[in-house]
PDB file of C-alpha atoms in Angstrom:
ATOM      1  CA  MET A   1      31.372 -24.594  55.740  1.00 84.00           C
ATOM      2  CA  GLN A   2      31.098 -22.551  58.835  1.00 79.00           C
ATOM      3  CA  ILE A   3      33.965 -23.326  61.735  1.00 79.00           C
ATOM      4  CA  ALA A   4      33.238 -23.222  65.259  1.00 80.00           C
ATOM      5  CA  SER A   5      36.486 -23.012  66.446  1.00 81.00           C
ATOM      6  CA  SER A   6      40.198 -24.084  65.780  1.00 86.00           C
ATOM      7  CA  ALA A   7      42.814 -25.713  67.477  1.00 88.00           C
ATOM      8  CA  ILE A   8      46.488 -27.796  66.601  1.00 89.00           C
ATOM      9  CA  SER A   9      47.013 -30.812  67.813  1.00 90.00           C
ATOM     10  CA  LEU A  10      50.927 -31.613  68.184  1.00 90.00           C
ATOM     11  CA  ASN A  11      52.342 -35.134  69.031  1.00 91.00           C
ATOM     12  CA  VAL A  12      55.302 -35.073  71.917  1.00 93.00           C
ATOM     13  CA  ASP A  13      56.574 -37.590  74.091  1.00 92.00           C
ATOM     14  CA  ASP A  14      55.573 -35.966  77.547  1.00 94.00           C
ATOM     15  CA  VAL A  15      52.328 -34.040  77.149  1.00 95.00           C
ATOM     16  CA  PRO A  16      52.138 -32.890  80.973  1.00 95.00           C
ATOM     17  CA  ALA A  17      55.485 -31.152  80.084  1.00 94.00           C
ATOM     18  CA  SER A  18      54.442 -29.273  77.317  1.00 94.00           C
ATOM     19  CA  ALA A  19      51.081 -28.604  78.733  1.00 96.00           C
ATOM     20  CA  THR A  20      52.685 -26.913  81.539  1.00 96.00           C
ATOM     21  CA  PHE A  21      54.753 -24.756  79.413  1.00 95.00           C
ATOM     22  CA  PRO A  22      51.776 -22.441  77.443  1.00 95.00           C
ATOM     23  CA  THR A  23      49.439 -22.755  80.893  1.00 96.00           C
ATOM     24  CA  SER A  24      52.709 -21.404  82.861  1.00 95.00           C
ATOM     25  CA  HIS A  25      54.174 -18.885  80.367  1.00 95.00           C
ATOM     26  CA  PHE A  26      51.132 -17.377  77.657  1.00 94.00           C
ATOM     27  CA  GLY A  27      47.651 -17.468  79.650  1.00 94.00           C
ATOM     28  CA  PHE A  28      46.448 -20.499  78.816  1.00 96.00           C
ATOM     29  CA  ARG A  29      44.451 -23.117  80.703  1.00 97.00           C
ATOM     30  CA  GLU A  30      43.917 -26.843  80.785  1.00 97.00           C
ATOM     31  CA  ALA A  31      40.116 -27.253  79.454  1.00 96.00           C
ATOM     32  CA  MET A  32      40.216 -30.947  79.388  1.00 95.00           C
ATOM     33  CA  SER A  33      43.087 -34.060  80.032  1.00 95.00           C
ATOM     34  CA  ALA A  34      43.166 -37.671  79.592  1.00 92.00           C
ATOM     35  CA  ASP A  35      46.037 -40.143  80.038  1.00 90.00           C
ATOM     36  CA  GLY A  36      48.259 -39.143  77.007  1.00 92.00           C
ATOM     37  CA  PHE A  37      45.866 -35.794  75.931  1.00 93.00           C
ATOM     38  CA  VAL A  38      45.618 -32.461  77.079  1.00 97.00           C
ATOM     39  CA  SER A  39      43.320 -29.626  75.224  1.00 96.00           C
ATOM     40  CA  LEU A  40      44.407 -26.015  76.470  1.00 97.00           C
ATOM     41  CA  ALA A  41      42.260 -23.007  75.853  1.00 96.00           C
ATOM     42  CA  HIS A  42      42.969 -19.502  75.474  1.00 94.00           C
ATOM     43  CA  PRO A  43      40.478 -16.476  75.084  1.00 91.00           C
ATOM     44  CA  ASP A  44      42.583 -15.094  72.237  1.00 89.00           C
ATOM     45  CA  GLY A  45      43.739 -17.789  70.198  1.00 84.00           C
ATOM     46  CA  PRO A  46      43.161 -21.191  69.013  1.00 88.00           C
ATOM     47  CA  GLN A  47      42.814 -24.687  71.523  1.00 94.00           C
ATOM     48  CA  VAL A  48      46.303 -26.263  71.677  1.00 95.00           C
ATOM     49  CA  ILE A  49      45.998 -30.332  71.907  1.00 94.00           C
ATOM     50  CA  PHE A  50      49.276 -32.236  73.196  1.00 93.00           C
ATOM     51  CA  LEU A  51      48.805 -36.073  72.469  1.00 91.00           C
ATOM     52  CA  ARG A  52      51.285 -38.557  73.664  1.00 91.00           C
ATOM     53  CA  ARG A  53      53.093 -40.311  70.352  1.00 88.00           C
ATOM     54  CA  GLY A  54      52.293 -43.878  70.288  1.00 83.00           C
ATOM     55  CA  LEU A  55      48.600 -43.534  70.757  1.00 81.00           C
ATOM     56  CA  GLU A  56      46.181 -46.053  68.697  1.00 80.00           C
ATOM     57  CA  LEU A  57      44.055 -42.933  67.878  1.00 78.00           C
ATOM     58  CA  LEU A  58      46.228 -41.720  65.728  1.00 75.00           C
ATOM     59  CA  PRO A  59      46.765 -43.056  61.646  1.00 79.00           C
ATOM     60  CA  GLU A  60      48.832 -45.842  62.070  1.00 83.00           C
ATOM     61  CA  GLY A  61      51.797 -43.974  59.871  1.00 79.00           C
ATOM     62  CA  PHE A  62      51.807 -41.143  62.335  1.00 76.00           C
ATOM     63  CA  ARG A  63      51.444 -42.387  65.719  1.00 74.00           C
ATOM     64  CA  ASP A  64      55.499 -42.074  66.506  1.00 75.00           C
ATOM     65  CA  GLU A  65      55.793 -38.695  64.736  1.00 77.00           C
ATOM     66  CA  ARG A  66      56.836 -35.542  66.905  1.00 74.00           C
ATOM     67  CA  ALA A  67      55.691 -32.350  66.192  1.00 71.00           C
ATOM     68  CA  ALA A  68      59.224 -30.946  63.898  1.00 70.00           C
ATOM     69  CA  GLY A  69      59.032 -28.442  61.090  1.00 72.00           C
ATOM     70  CA  LEU A  70      56.082 -26.471  62.991  1.00 82.00           C
ATOM     71  CA  ILE A  71      55.918 -22.938  64.842  1.00 89.00           C
ATOM     72  CA  LEU A  72      53.361 -21.964  66.824  1.00 91.00           C
ATOM     73  CA  VAL A  73      52.956 -18.605  66.294  1.00 92.00           C
ATOM     74  CA  PHE A  74      51.083 -15.748  68.923  1.00 92.00           C
ATOM     75  CA  THR A  75      51.156 -12.507  67.821  1.00 92.00           C
ATOM     76  CA  VAL A  76      51.506  -9.736  70.841  1.00 93.00           C
ATOM     77  CA  THR A  77      51.055  -6.169  71.356  1.00 92.00           C
ATOM     78  CA  ASP A  78      53.725  -5.691  73.418  1.00 94.00           C
ATOM     79  CA  LEU A  79      56.912  -8.119  72.149  1.00 96.00           C
ATOM     80  CA  PRO A  80      59.628  -6.339  73.906  1.00 96.00           C
ATOM     81  CA  GLY A  81      57.611  -6.568  76.929  1.00 96.00           C
ATOM     82  CA  GLU A  82      57.388 -10.040  76.471  1.00 96.00           C
ATOM     83  CA  HIS A  83      60.741 -10.677  75.953  1.00 97.00           C
ATOM     84  CA  GLU A  84      61.828  -9.316  78.729  1.00 97.00           C
ATOM     85  CA  ARG A  85      59.099 -10.851  81.071  1.00 97.00           C
ATOM     86  CA  LEU A  86      59.141 -14.724  79.636  1.00 97.00           C
ATOM     87  CA  ARG A  87      63.473 -13.977  79.931  1.00 96.00           C
ATOM     88  CA  ALA A  88      63.155 -13.081  83.419  1.00 97.00           C
ATOM     89  CA  ALA A  89      61.352 -16.024  84.156  1.00 96.00           C
ATOM     90  CA  GLY A  90      64.019 -18.231  83.226  1.00 95.00           C
ATOM     91  CA  VAL A  91      62.548 -19.137  79.680  1.00 95.00           C
ATOM     92  CA  PRO A  92      65.253 -20.315  77.238  1.00 91.00           C
ATOM     93  CA  ILE A  93      65.009 -17.701  74.540  1.00 96.00           C
ATOM     94  CA  THR A  94      66.068 -19.755  71.513  1.00 95.00           C
ATOM     95  CA  MET A  95      66.181 -16.816  68.339  1.00 97.00           C
ATOM     96  CA  ALA A  96      67.030 -13.214  69.808  1.00 97.00           C
ATOM     97  CA  PRO A  97      64.481 -10.902  68.865  1.00 97.00           C
ATOM     98  CA  ARG A  98      64.988  -9.793  65.592  1.00 96.00           C
ATOM     99  CA  GLU A  99      63.608  -7.667  62.891  1.00 95.00           C
ATOM    100  CA  GLU A 100      62.557  -8.844  59.019  1.00 93.00           C
ATOM    101  CA  PRO A 101      62.808  -6.645  56.454  1.00 92.00           C
ATOM    102  CA  TRP A 102      58.921  -7.045  55.785  1.00 90.00           C
ATOM    103  CA  GLY A 103      58.228  -5.202  58.794  1.00 91.00           C
ATOM    104  CA  GLU A 104      57.944  -8.514  60.962  1.00 92.00           C
ATOM    105  CA  ARG A 105      59.652  -8.380  64.750  1.00 96.00           C
ATOM    106  CA  LEU A 106      59.858 -11.721  66.542  1.00 97.00           C
ATOM    107  CA  PHE A 107      61.942 -13.867  68.628  1.00 97.00           C
ATOM    108  CA  GLN A 108      61.261 -18.007  69.472  1.00 97.00           C
ATOM    109  CA  VAL A 109      61.173 -19.852  73.022  1.00 97.00           C
ATOM    110  CA  THR A 110      61.162 -23.638  72.660  1.00 93.00           C
ATOM    111  CA  ASP A 111      59.296 -25.858  74.902  1.00 92.00           C
ATOM    112  CA  PRO A 112      60.654 -29.023  76.856  1.00 91.00           C
ATOM    113  CA  ASN A 113      59.594 -31.430  73.507  1.00 88.00           C
ATOM    114  CA  GLY A 114      61.183 -28.780  70.947  1.00 89.00           C
ATOM    115  CA  VAL A 115      57.919 -26.980  70.712  1.00 90.00           C
ATOM    116  CA  ILE A 116      58.890 -23.600  68.689  1.00 92.00           C
ATOM    117  CA  ILE A 117      56.851 -21.182  69.954  1.00 94.00           C
ATOM    118  CA  GLU A 118      57.337 -17.508  67.967  1.00 95.00           C
ATOM    119  CA  LEU A 119      56.127 -14.327  69.124  1.00 96.00           C
ATOM    120  CA  VAL A 120      55.674 -11.768  66.680  1.00 95.00           C
ATOM    121  CA  ASP A 121      54.561  -7.828  66.474  1.00 94.00           C
ATOM    122  CA  TRP A 122      54.632  -5.976  63.049  1.00 90.00           C
ATOM    123  CA  ILE A 123      56.038  -2.691  62.432  1.00 85.00           C
ATOM    124  CA  THR A 124      54.081   0.105  61.519  1.00 71.00           C
ATOM    125  CA  THR A 125      55.357   2.473  58.449  1.00 53.00           C
ATOM    126  CA  PRO A 126      54.693   5.505  57.977  1.00 43.00           C
ATOM    127  CA  GLY A 127      51.493   5.602  55.968  1.00 46.00           C
ATOM    128  CA  ALA A 128      50.084   2.301  56.444  1.00 49.00           C
ATOM    129  CA  ASP A 129      46.911   1.682  58.591  1.00 51.00           C
ATOM    130  CA  GLU A 130      47.592  -1.771  59.071  1.00 51.00           C
ATOM    131  CA  PRO A 131      50.475  -3.945  58.813  1.00 50.00           C
ATOM    132  CA  ALA A 132      50.159  -7.505  56.583  1.00 50.00           C
ATOM    133  CA  ASP A 133      49.783 -10.765  58.916  1.00 52.00           C
ATOM    134  CA  THR A 134      50.897 -13.150  57.388  1.00 51.00           C
ATOM    135  CA  HIS A 135      50.370 -15.391  60.387  1.00 53.00           C
ATOM    136  CA  GLN A 136      46.411 -15.104  60.671  1.00 48.00           C
TER     137      GLN A 136
END
C-alpha cells in the first residue's frame, strides 16, 4: 500500500472555533470547507479535519462522539520559543513545560472545543546521534 497523504479527523461542537485555533497559532491554512466541515493543511504535517458532531456522514454510533482522549502532537525545533510565542499571544497553556525522563520536553494547549495540542522536542544526550521520536 502506498499512502499519498494523511489526515486526522476530529469531531467537535464548533468547527469554526477549532479551525481558527491552528490557523491562528500553528501555521495551518484552510484547504477546503463546507457546512459542518473544514480541512486544514500545513506544509510540514498531516491535514487536520474538523467535523461537526451529529453529521450523517459519520457512522451512526459515532455521530455524537467528541474528540476526547486524543492528543494532537507537533514536534518543533524551538520548544521554549514556541511556548513564549503562544503565551504572549494569550493562548492558555494547559500543561506547563516539563521534561520527561526519556528525553522528551513538552507543553500542551487546548483549543476552544477541548482538543489538546502538545508541542514537543527532544533533548539530545551526549553520544546520541538522533533522539528517538515516538510521535511519528
